[in-house]
Amino acid sequence: MSIPQAFLQELLARVDIVEVVGRHVALKKGGANYLGLCPFHDEKSPSFTVSPSKQFFHCFGCGKSGSALGFLMEHTGAGFIEAVQDLAQQAGLSVPMDDETPQQRAQAAAQRQQRSSLSELLEKAAHGYQQQLRLAPAAIDYLKRRGLSGQIAKTYGIGYAPAQWRFLSTVLPDYQNPLLLEAGLVIATDAEPDPQAATEAGATHSGKRYDRFRDRIMFPIRNVKGQCIGFGGRVLGAGEPKYLNSPETPLFSKGRELYGLFEARSAIRQAGCVLVTEGYMDVVALAQHGLGYAVATLGTACTPEQVRLLFRFSDTVVFAFDGDSAGRRAARKALQAALPWASDTRSVKFLFLPPEHDPDSYVRAQGAPAFEQALAQATPLSRFLLDAAAEGCDLDTPEGRARLASQAAPLWQALPEGAFKHQMLLELSDRVALDGRDLLALWQPKFGQPQTRQSKTAQAPRARRASAGTTTHLSQPHSPAAGAATEAAADALEDGFAERPSHQAAFSAAPPPAGARDSLRWPGAGGRTQGLLRRTPRGLLGRADRVARIVLASPQAWDWLSADDHQLLAQQPAPHGALFAWLEAQWLEHGPQPWAALREGLRRQPFEALALDLHTGGMALEPPAAARTDVALERPDPSDEAESGDLRSELRELLRMLHIERLKQLETEFIAHAATDAAQMQRYREVTAQRMALQNTKQ
């Protein structure tokens, strides 16, 4: 199921981006726009601009830009559906889904209500645990011995669950509420947990349930919105289990959430990286020493879903592990989770601490500078992948190299298509002592693709690497079929790296939007690349281009045109005519819309690429004086009276010239038949008079 594009347009047209952003960023009026300190990078002078007329934000410092929906996704780390639902709730709208039946809509509404009720119960429990921490000297002493301050405990909402069977009955109004079970706060059993349990807290018939967490330091687990979705509890003393997590609930999934991510968001952006640890105490201890960019997995190995979540906040992820064998095994699982997301623009590293240390003990013993120095020397993914593939292999023997080739195949295949994947192919082929084409040929059966090509190594040996100093990039189609990917890589290898000058190389990591494929050439599912994935310069813009650029950037511009203007624009040659016809339909249905709303409606339209070309071609918000750059986003805000008048005059002049061009075409058609048809001659004279009148009109 998907959200209808019409609803997304309506949603973005109804919300005010200034209000949405203003909930997270302090904004001040500056001319036609609003300015503030960018939430996506550390700065002292405001370079973050919000345009109320365009309903767009842009930072001239870090380059982040987008609509209100994009801001929520970028700032909170929420997914698309979640951000739409959040924005719709702020606007008082309900989110429709394509192909949803009334029963499905009712079920979705019930689930939302259930999640809201569960979240409320968990928040009340967290508050109760925090209050109890103040009354528990033993818990406070434990935290002090671990080097934690009251401020860190407050920041992370640390609390204490007392050693009582039914403490939560004193915090929550209805201890028999079935939602307590669903939230994982209590455990139900047929037997009394303790002879005194039935009389605790005034219980009469509630002997079959009791608190899950007792006599434990409580770490609330929050989602990216800051809502409590579960708990982790660390026992005081020598009890077992040492750490106890909430069970899986409608709100909480251990494989999808990360402890401390909500608290670490700002520090992650400032540091430019996120550190992944294995324990709650690692996170809070590092934060106590000023390293607030750490998060922790929740008692399980890191999953691909967690890695994807991390890359929403930073392009650099560092996994920290003990240096013992258990740490190495955990690192291998993290490697497998990270490989699908290790694109050319992302960095993944692995930090191995001495066997006797974890991040908590290391930073307390050595200090923050030593920890940061160790972090700077972390092992890159490329080296760890090679080491993992070579584990147990004697590379001095053919048997060992063959085993390396076998063990490396699934690791290499998990990488996304791109230059990094090709670089790893070269590294692996070096270690295996095979030509890269031969290595791919060996792997093809493993990837589910029958070997259809014979390696040309024996026919014509080629250089496997470019000469020193030559930068090489491969054009590679993004295809879900592994066989097509390896065949295309083999094609590139057969072309010979040394024979392809770097200035002629091209690389593309993913296919363009569906609507852009009419105007951009794209390689097929297999075989050699047939074109480059990039927009070519348009050169001088024609009149239809300039009209389209104005009406796309200025929501009110379509109102400046007459019905004759609308008809003329819709009759322009493709793809402009189709774009103008679509804009008129949007105007009739929704009225003037900001670019953010139009952008959603343009997705998958055949003229999407044209519209994006025109809109991004030189239209920039005026950067604040403290942040003048060459970044171009949009033209200066046309809501300014003088600028609006200039645009209106320019638009009128463009339409006047387009009408003149059209009348000249009609003159040519009528005069061709005037000798045999008197009516055509009369029409020719009328059209000529109209043209002369337009030409004599002064703007």
XYZ file of C-alpha atoms in Angstrom:
699
model
C 0.000 0.000 0.000
C 1.120 3.592 -0.636
C 0.034 7.124 0.202
C -1.771 8.867 -2.706
C 0.248 11.630 -4.328
C -2.784 13.929 -4.217
C -2.837 13.670 -0.429
C 0.885 14.468 -0.169
C 0.341 17.563 -2.273
C -2.612 18.646 -0.158
C -0.684 17.991 3.043
C 2.346 20.044 1.991
C 0.070 22.817 0.735
C -1.780 23.004 4.065
C 1.117 22.926 6.528
C 3.390 25.886 7.174
C 7.050 24.909 7.044
C 7.949 27.847 9.283
C 5.722 26.402 12.000
C 7.029 22.852 11.463
C 10.701 23.848 11.530
C 10.077 26.363 14.303
C 9.200 23.525 16.683
C 12.807 22.345 16.424
C 14.820 25.429 15.446
C 14.710 28.998 16.785
C 13.877 31.128 13.725
C 14.041 34.892 13.238
C 12.530 36.940 10.414
C 15.122 38.149 7.951
C 13.594 39.900 4.952
C 11.132 37.635 3.173
C 12.587 34.497 4.800
C 13.403 33.143 8.248
C 16.910 32.450 9.529
C 18.285 30.196 12.253
C 21.189 28.009 13.309
C 21.266 24.838 11.235
C 20.213 21.708 13.191
C 22.233 19.489 10.832
C 25.717 20.844 11.539
C 27.517 22.897 14.154
C 27.647 26.625 13.396
C 27.782 29.952 15.190
C 26.330 32.222 12.493
C 22.928 31.379 11.012
C 23.054 29.942 7.505
C 19.791 27.991 7.719
C 17.016 29.637 5.668
C 13.294 28.893 5.543
C 11.103 30.368 2.813
C 7.411 30.684 3.751
C 6.355 31.379 0.162
C 8.281 28.456 -1.332
C 7.650 26.216 1.697
C 11.276 25.146 1.426
C 14.310 25.140 3.734
C 17.961 25.329 2.772
C 21.244 25.534 4.669
C 24.010 27.412 2.889
C 26.549 25.840 5.235
C 25.971 22.111 4.843
C 23.708 22.072 1.773
C 20.712 20.343 3.368
C 17.402 21.360 1.789
C 13.872 20.151 1.277
C 10.221 20.453 2.249
C 8.551 20.194 5.651
C 8.312 16.452 5.106
C 11.999 16.204 4.247
C 12.906 18.253 7.323
C 11.089 15.867 9.654
C 12.734 12.834 8.040
C 16.196 14.393 8.185
C 15.927 15.901 11.660
C 14.109 13.119 13.514
C 15.362 10.154 11.492
C 11.778 9.056 10.864
C 10.838 6.999 7.835
C 8.680 8.394 5.048
C 5.371 6.923 6.260
C 6.080 7.913 9.849
C 6.967 11.486 8.857
C 3.813 11.804 6.748
C 1.687 10.561 9.644
C 3.372 12.978 12.034
C 2.877 15.913 9.678
C -0.735 14.911 8.984
C -1.453 14.770 12.702
C -0.120 18.301 13.084
C -2.391 19.421 10.239
C -5.427 17.572 11.610
C -5.619 15.181 8.648
C -5.904 11.419 8.472
C -3.537 9.632 6.105
C -5.332 7.647 3.396
C -3.739 4.607 1.815
C -4.250 3.460 -1.761
C -6.253 0.227 -2.000
C -7.279 0.347 1.673
C -10.666 -1.094 2.540
C -12.834 0.462 5.283
C -11.971 -2.515 7.490
C -8.255 -1.915 6.974
C -8.632 1.782 7.790
C -10.523 0.939 10.965
C -7.876 -1.591 11.930
C -5.106 0.958 11.324
C -6.935 3.510 13.496
C -7.255 0.934 16.294
C -3.552 0.149 16.081
C -2.665 3.835 16.307
C -4.831 4.169 19.399
C -3.222 1.098 20.938
C 0.293 2.439 20.304
C -0.662 5.778 21.817
C -2.020 4.092 24.963
C 1.072 1.887 25.307
C 3.361 4.899 24.952
C 1.441 6.743 27.662
C 1.791 3.808 30.092
C 5.532 3.504 29.406
C 6.068 7.224 29.971
C 4.286 7.034 33.326
C 6.367 4.023 34.332
C 9.590 5.821 33.315
C 8.615 8.828 35.412
C 7.904 6.545 38.383
C 11.310 4.860 38.066
C 13.048 8.245 37.895
C 11.306 9.360 41.082
C 12.377 6.169 42.841
C 16.040 6.735 41.968
C 16.092 9.770 44.265
C 14.917 7.544 47.136
C 17.401 4.696 46.527
C 20.850 5.373 48.096
C 22.214 2.013 46.909
C 21.314 2.798 43.268
C 22.738 6.306 43.512
C 25.953 4.951 45.018
C 26.265 2.412 42.184
C 25.950 5.122 39.515
C 28.490 7.326 41.301
C 30.953 4.437 41.493
C 30.538 4.055 37.724
C 31.490 7.723 37.348
C 28.072 9.056 36.304
C 26.809 12.487 37.298
C 23.256 13.506 38.085
C 23.117 15.490 34.849
C 23.895 12.440 32.708
C 21.309 10.409 34.643
C 18.758 13.131 33.941
C 19.689 13.417 30.255
C 19.208 9.699 29.674
C 16.222 9.416 32.039
C 17.911 6.786 34.229
C 15.741 5.484 37.065
C 15.395 2.671 39.575
C 12.838 -0.135 39.875
C 12.513 -0.990 43.588
C 12.606 -4.568 44.859
C 8.831 -4.837 45.041
C 6.577 -7.258 43.214
C 3.925 -4.670 42.365
C 5.572 -1.261 42.531
C 3.830 -0.140 39.323
C 0.450 -0.495 41.013
C 1.400 2.642 42.966
C 2.236 4.517 39.754
C -0.404 3.378 37.287
C -4.144 3.781 37.969
C -5.212 0.309 36.809
C -2.773 -2.518 37.497
C -5.157 -4.975 35.819
C -5.099 -3.080 32.525
C -4.293 -5.698 29.820
C -2.112 -3.124 28.062
C 0.453 -3.509 30.854
C 1.131 -7.003 29.546
C 1.388 -5.775 25.965
C 3.798 -3.037 27.061
C 6.046 -5.637 28.733
C 5.795 -3.921 32.132
C 4.267 -6.876 34.008
C 4.350 -10.660 33.837
C 1.251 -12.815 34.235
C 1.449 -16.245 35.834
C -0.944 -18.762 37.343
C 1.113 -19.034 40.521
C 1.703 -16.459 43.215
C 5.251 -15.067 42.885
C 5.520 -14.681 46.636
C 3.324 -15.520 49.663
C 3.143 -11.843 50.552
C 2.412 -10.716 46.994
C -1.372 -10.920 47.261
C -1.494 -8.319 49.982
C 1.055 -5.901 48.564
C -0.225 -2.541 47.381
C -3.760 -3.436 48.449
C -4.058 -6.182 45.810
C -7.084 -8.447 46.197
C -7.494 -10.447 43.013
C -4.287 -9.422 41.211
C -2.018 -12.192 42.418
C -1.467 -13.547 38.912
C 0.666 -10.631 37.700
C 3.762 -8.843 38.960
C 6.355 -6.312 37.788
C 8.887 -7.481 35.228
C 11.647 -5.171 36.521
C 12.620 -5.316 40.209
C 15.728 -4.007 42.000
C 17.315 -2.781 38.785
C 18.831 0.403 37.389
C 16.395 1.355 34.644
C 17.460 2.706 31.242
C 14.471 3.944 29.227
C 14.753 3.111 25.520
C 13.462 5.947 23.336
C 12.650 6.085 19.665
C 13.902 8.872 17.411
C 10.960 11.045 18.497
C 11.979 10.773 22.139
C 9.054 8.554 23.130
C 9.714 5.774 25.656
C 9.121 2.441 23.930
C 10.778 0.014 26.348
C 13.341 -0.455 29.104
C 16.640 -2.072 29.853
C 17.351 -2.957 33.469
C 20.756 -3.617 35.079
C 20.580 -5.666 38.249
C 22.087 -4.310 41.467
C 24.308 -6.974 42.923
C 25.016 -10.452 41.594
C 21.586 -11.452 40.315
C 20.825 -12.946 36.922
C 20.293 -12.002 34.231
C 22.690 -9.106 34.528
C 20.749 -7.095 31.936
C 17.035 -7.527 31.238
C 15.264 -5.892 28.285
C 11.615 -5.331 27.534
C 10.103 -8.070 25.373
C 9.000 -7.468 21.786
C 5.871 -5.277 21.791
C 3.874 -3.298 19.195
C 6.177 -0.371 20.037
C 9.502 -2.086 20.643
C 11.610 -4.304 18.408
C 15.168 -5.025 19.554
C 16.401 -5.438 15.992
C 15.139 -2.037 14.849
C 15.891 0.327 17.722
C 19.116 1.612 19.275
C 19.662 2.796 22.817
C 20.749 6.422 23.113
C 20.089 7.458 19.513
C 17.568 10.127 20.479
C 19.944 11.659 23.012
C 22.940 11.435 20.645
C 21.444 13.073 17.546
C 23.053 16.496 17.939
C 26.412 15.092 19.014
C 26.424 12.708 16.038
C 25.952 15.575 13.602
C 28.642 17.655 15.291
C 31.147 14.783 15.431
C 30.362 13.598 11.911
C 30.174 9.975 13.014
C 28.208 7.583 15.220
C 29.815 4.995 17.512
C 27.981 1.690 18.026
C 28.621 -0.139 21.303
C 27.126 -3.198 22.991
C 25.940 -1.850 26.368
C 23.913 0.899 28.010
C 26.755 1.729 30.375
C 29.109 2.175 27.413
C 26.815 4.865 26.034
C 26.332 6.838 29.246
C 29.995 6.508 30.295
C 31.172 7.897 26.958
C 28.634 10.729 27.224
C 29.931 11.478 30.731
C 33.380 12.019 29.173
C 32.064 14.312 26.445
C 31.696 11.655 23.746
C 27.942 11.854 23.321
C 27.768 10.320 19.844
C 27.539 6.691 21.014
C 24.553 4.322 20.778
C 24.095 0.684 21.792
C 22.440 -2.377 20.350
C 19.801 -3.994 22.542
C 21.234 -7.335 23.524
C 21.366 -8.717 19.990
C 23.790 -8.553 17.066
C 23.530 -5.418 14.948
C 20.967 -5.761 12.163
C 20.758 -4.207 8.676
C 17.699 -2.240 9.825
C 19.752 -0.646 12.605
C 22.582 0.210 10.219
C 20.122 1.842 7.839
C 18.726 3.888 10.742
C 22.221 5.038 11.702
C 22.995 6.221 8.181
C 20.059 8.617 8.430
C 22.114 10.604 10.933
C 25.694 10.200 9.707
C 27.657 8.880 6.754
C 30.303 7.421 9.090
C 29.516 4.505 11.417
C 32.130 3.011 13.756
C 31.494 -0.276 15.580
C 33.343 -0.709 18.878
C 34.098 -4.212 20.185
C 36.288 -5.959 22.718
C 39.469 -7.364 21.216
C 38.746 -10.937 22.318
C 37.293 -13.759 20.223
C 33.721 -12.886 21.231
C 34.278 -9.314 20.065
C 35.608 -10.571 16.733
C 32.529 -12.741 16.245
C 30.267 -9.801 17.026
C 32.247 -7.649 14.591
C 31.771 -10.258 11.849
C 27.989 -10.089 12.348
C 28.117 -6.290 12.249
C 30.103 -6.499 9.008
C 27.395 -8.617 7.409
C 24.741 -6.133 8.547
C 26.690 -3.133 7.218
C 27.723 -4.473 3.801
C 24.414 -3.760 1.986
C 24.651 -0.078 3.023
C 28.379 0.487 2.372
C 27.986 2.781 -0.622
C 30.686 4.976 -2.156
C 29.726 7.990 0.002
C 29.561 6.132 3.336
C 32.253 4.960 5.708
C 32.122 1.971 8.048
C 34.910 1.235 10.517
C 35.633 -1.257 13.306
C 37.312 -0.348 16.585
C 38.857 -3.244 18.517
C 39.755 -2.394 22.116
C 42.221 -4.376 24.249
C 40.701 -7.696 25.403
C 40.448 -6.529 29.011
C 38.408 -3.429 28.141
C 35.013 -2.409 26.872
C 34.272 1.246 25.912
C 33.037 2.006 29.448
C 36.152 0.773 31.229
C 38.537 2.064 28.564
C 37.306 5.657 28.637
C 37.294 5.655 32.461
C 40.822 4.244 32.616
C 42.454 6.075 29.693
C 40.327 9.186 29.257
C 38.496 10.717 26.319
C 41.607 11.822 24.323
C 43.003 8.284 24.309
C 39.642 6.895 23.258
C 39.350 9.397 20.398
C 42.886 8.524 19.304
C 41.942 4.842 19.192
C 38.806 5.787 17.286
C 40.872 7.599 14.659
C 42.849 4.385 14.068
C 39.773 2.171 13.626
C 39.955 -0.515 10.943
C 38.129 0.444 7.714
C 35.507 -1.909 6.326
C 37.629 -2.735 3.296
C 40.464 -4.130 5.417
C 38.170 -5.988 7.794
C 36.295 -7.529 4.857
C 39.573 -8.823 3.439
C 40.619 -10.169 6.838
C 37.245 -11.842 7.375
C 37.360 -13.437 3.918
C 40.909 -14.700 4.534
C 40.139 -16.219 7.934
C 41.553 -19.731 8.111
C 43.190 -19.420 4.667
C 46.852 -20.071 3.913
C 47.417 -17.656 1.049
C 50.774 -19.260 0.247
C 48.960 -22.299 -1.141
C 46.477 -22.702 -4.002
C 44.069 -24.382 -1.581
C 44.128 -21.393 0.738
C 43.580 -18.910 -2.067
C 40.713 -21.000 -3.425
C 39.107 -21.026 -0.001
C 39.496 -17.245 0.194
C 37.706 -16.883 -3.147
C 34.834 -19.015 -1.872
C 34.524 -17.182 1.456
C 34.743 -13.747 -0.169
C 31.941 -14.318 -2.696
C 28.916 -13.670 -0.414
C 30.648 -10.715 1.247
C 31.472 -9.029 -2.051
C 28.032 -9.754 -3.481
C 26.338 -8.057 -0.488
C 27.955 -4.711 -1.368
C 25.823 -2.193 -3.311
C 26.857 -1.460 -6.890
C 29.436 1.282 -7.174
C 33.110 2.204 -7.329
C 33.825 0.748 -3.884
C 32.520 -2.648 -4.949
C 34.786 -2.604 -7.991
C 37.759 -1.592 -5.856
C 37.094 -4.550 -3.576
C 36.941 -6.834 -6.595
C 40.457 -5.728 -7.521
C 41.726 -6.217 -3.963
C 40.215 -9.689 -3.731
C 41.509 -10.718 -7.145
C 45.016 -9.684 -6.020
C 44.836 -11.906 -2.967
C 43.367 -14.814 -4.887
C 45.983 -14.359 -7.648
C 43.330 -14.431 -10.374
C 42.293 -11.965 -12.989
C 39.157 -10.100 -11.928
C 37.210 -11.461 -14.912
C 38.120 -15.010 -13.972
C 37.080 -14.408 -10.362
C 33.690 -13.111 -11.509
C 33.293 -16.102 -13.793
C 33.918 -18.415 -10.840
C 31.362 -16.547 -8.737
C 28.562 -16.452 -11.317
C 27.112 -19.873 -10.404
C 27.122 -18.809 -6.735
C 25.036 -15.778 -7.623
C 22.379 -17.853 -9.374
C 23.431 -16.896 -12.908
C 24.603 -19.637 -15.307
C 27.957 -18.839 -16.819
C 27.206 -17.534 -20.306
C 30.471 -15.917 -21.280
C 33.912 -17.369 -21.698
C 36.664 -15.452 -20.035
C 38.879 -13.693 -22.545
C 41.924 -13.885 -20.319
C 43.380 -16.792 -22.260
C 42.596 -15.130 -25.605
C 44.098 -11.741 -24.983
C 45.827 -10.925 -21.701
C 45.088 -7.422 -20.505
C 46.362 -5.184 -17.771
C 44.183 -5.609 -14.692
C 44.904 -2.237 -13.230
C 45.232 1.236 -14.611
C 48.678 2.767 -14.661
C 49.757 4.609 -11.541
C 48.009 7.918 -11.019
C 45.009 7.093 -13.203
C 41.622 7.364 -11.524
C 39.162 4.756 -12.758
C 35.390 4.595 -12.423
C 33.063 2.016 -13.893
C 29.623 2.563 -15.319
C 27.481 -0.063 -13.682
C 23.719 -0.553 -13.895
C 21.853 -1.004 -10.650
C 20.010 -4.284 -11.065
C 18.495 -6.583 -8.470
C 19.694 -9.582 -10.435
C 23.107 -10.623 -9.218
C 23.979 -12.257 -12.509
C 23.330 -9.073 -14.463
C 25.513 -7.143 -12.026
C 28.446 -9.510 -12.334
C 28.117 -9.670 -16.108
C 28.237 -5.877 -16.325
C 31.283 -5.849 -14.056
C 32.938 -8.389 -16.303
C 32.196 -6.162 -19.290
C 33.957 -3.299 -17.571
C 36.934 -5.462 -16.740
C 37.142 -6.680 -20.324
C 37.346 -3.085 -21.513
C 40.626 -2.834 -19.585
C 41.149 -0.307 -16.803
C 44.404 0.943 -18.292
C 42.728 1.633 -21.626
C 40.015 3.940 -20.269
C 41.137 7.551 -19.596
C 39.814 8.905 -16.325
C 38.144 11.903 -17.965
C 35.988 9.557 -20.042
C 34.948 7.379 -17.116
C 31.427 7.468 -15.722
C 29.836 6.022 -12.631
C 26.222 5.663 -11.602
C 25.097 4.135 -8.322
C 21.337 3.931 -8.731
C 18.717 4.354 -11.451
C 16.974 7.698 -11.854
C 13.332 8.164 -10.884
C 10.928 6.476 -13.227
C 9.688 9.783 -14.522
C 13.168 10.872 -15.508
C 13.982 7.954 -17.783
C 12.431 9.539 -20.842
C 15.018 12.299 -20.803
C 17.998 10.462 -19.335
C 19.663 7.525 -21.013
C 20.040 4.554 -18.731
C 21.876 1.253 -19.090
C 19.840 -1.894 -19.510
C 19.543 -4.772 -17.055
C 22.813 -6.241 -18.287
C 25.600 -5.621 -20.752
C 27.536 -2.435 -21.264
C 26.397 0.986 -20.151
C 24.660 2.834 -22.961
C 24.805 6.338 -21.537
C 25.636 8.541 -18.604
C 23.340 9.150 -15.644
C 23.466 12.894 -15.490
C 21.555 15.851 -16.784
C 23.331 17.504 -19.657
C 23.550 21.304 -19.683
C 20.511 22.825 -21.345
C 22.412 25.760 -22.765
C 20.270 28.813 -23.595
C 16.727 28.403 -22.319
C 13.865 28.777 -24.753
C 10.799 30.841 -24.021
C 8.767 27.788 -22.968
C 11.602 26.814 -20.608
C 11.596 30.242 -19.015
C 7.818 30.298 -18.602
C 7.878 26.876 -16.985
C 10.647 27.936 -14.636
C 8.653 30.939 -13.442
C 5.359 29.102 -12.870
C 7.149 26.248 -11.083
C 8.944 28.613 -8.726
C 6.127 31.115 -8.102
C 2.869 29.559 -6.820
C 0.823 32.622 -7.765
C 2.236 32.974 -11.294
C -0.411 30.789 -12.949
C -3.053 33.296 -11.798
C -1.302 35.984 -13.838
C -2.095 34.162 -17.100
C -5.290 34.320 -19.135
C -7.278 31.387 -20.467
C -5.748 32.045 -23.924
C -2.295 31.877 -22.330
C -3.146 28.550 -20.698
C -4.355 27.137 -24.012
C -1.275 28.348 -25.860
C 1.070 26.795 -23.308
C -0.738 23.458 -23.383
C -0.248 23.398 -27.181
C 3.537 23.693 -26.911
C 5.558 20.742 -28.280
C 6.336 17.861 -25.913
C 7.395 17.687 -23.195
C 6.572 21.319 -22.383
C 2.961 21.141 -23.505
C 2.223 18.138 -21.292
C 3.898 19.876 -18.339
C 1.806 23.023 -18.799
C -1.406 21.000 -19.169
C -0.582 19.185 -15.935
C 0.140 22.466 -14.144
C -3.219 23.850 -15.238
C -4.991 20.737 -13.941
C -3.160 21.105 -10.620
C -4.108 24.754 -10.421
C -7.772 24.004 -11.085
C -7.854 21.203 -8.509
C -5.661 22.562 -5.721
C -5.140 26.258 -6.430
C -1.655 27.814 -6.119
C 0.798 25.313 -4.653
C 4.365 25.736 -3.351
C 7.177 23.865 -5.041
C 7.280 21.283 -2.236
C 3.727 20.195 -3.084
C 4.306 20.297 -6.838
C 7.445 18.197 -6.420
C 5.440 15.378 -4.870
C 2.890 15.472 -7.674
C 5.614 15.408 -10.327
C 6.971 12.050 -9.236
C 6.791 9.443 -12.005
C 5.366 11.971 -14.477
C 6.967 11.767 -17.947
C 8.073 15.408 -17.678
C 9.509 15.107 -14.157
C 13.112 15.428 -15.342
C 12.316 18.573 -17.352
C 10.628 20.201 -14.355
C 13.526 19.355 -12.052
C 16.039 20.663 -14.588
C 14.211 23.955 -14.896
C 13.474 24.433 -11.223
C 17.020 23.716 -10.041
C 18.628 25.694 -12.836
C 19.692 28.883 -11.116
C 16.795 29.444 -8.731
C 18.275 30.224 -5.363
C 17.108 31.645 -2.084
C 19.136 34.728 -1.303
C 21.675 33.508 1.288
C 22.017 35.462 4.523
C 24.806 37.992 4.644
C 26.828 35.808 7.005
C 26.664 32.825 4.701
C 27.095 34.006 1.111
C 27.952 31.043 -1.085
C 27.528 29.899 -4.634
C 24.835 27.378 -3.634
C 21.750 27.703 -5.821
C 18.357 26.543 -4.616
C 15.702 28.980 -5.796
C 15.387 32.522 -7.034
C 14.966 35.352 -4.536
C 11.561 35.156 -2.947
C 8.964 36.502 -5.417
C 6.664 37.402 -2.527
C 8.714 40.595 -2.380
C 6.642 43.201 -4.201
C 9.393 44.436 -6.516
C 10.559 40.937 -7.394
C 6.978 39.817 -7.982
C 6.449 42.723 -10.367
C 9.609 41.857 -12.299
C 8.527 38.244 -12.672
C 5.053 39.270 -13.812
C 6.522 41.584 -16.454
C 8.922 38.901 -17.630
C 6.105 36.374 -17.860
C 3.889 38.736 -19.838
C 6.685 39.455 -22.289
C 7.412 35.750 -22.763
C 3.743 35.003 -23.431
C 3.550 37.939 -25.864
C 6.455 36.505 -27.862
C 4.965 32.997 -27.773
C 1.669 34.331 -29.084
C 3.535 36.157 -31.864
C 5.342 32.942 -32.810
C 2.059 31.056 -32.923
C 0.422 33.746 -35.076
C 3.344 33.598 -37.506
C 2.815 29.846 -37.825
C -0.865 30.445 -38.588
C 0.039 33.079 -41.184
C 2.225 30.553 -42.974
C -0.568 27.953 -42.950
C -3.254 30.373 -44.213
C -1.174 31.990 -46.969
C -0.341 28.553 -48.373
C -4.056 28.085 -49.230
C -5.028 31.688 -49.868
C -4.720 31.427 -53.673
C -7.527 28.874 -53.874
C -9.570 29.767 -50.800
C -10.753 33.314 -50.154
C -11.658 32.459 -46.561
C -8.048 31.516 -45.884
C -6.924 34.913 -47.184
C -9.356 36.631 -44.842
C -8.074 34.613 -41.907
C -4.516 35.455 -42.952
C -5.313 39.186 -42.823
C -6.953 38.856 -39.370
C -4.037 36.930 -37.949
C -1.545 39.392 -39.426
C -3.414 42.253 -37.797
C -3.325 40.483 -34.444
C 0.383 39.858 -34.791
C 1.128 43.469 -35.722
C -0.891 44.665 -32.740
C 1.076 42.402 -30.385
C 4.384 43.461 -31.883
C 3.499 47.116 -31.372
C 2.508 46.488 -27.738
C 5.103 47.879 -25.338
C 5.597 46.104 -22.020
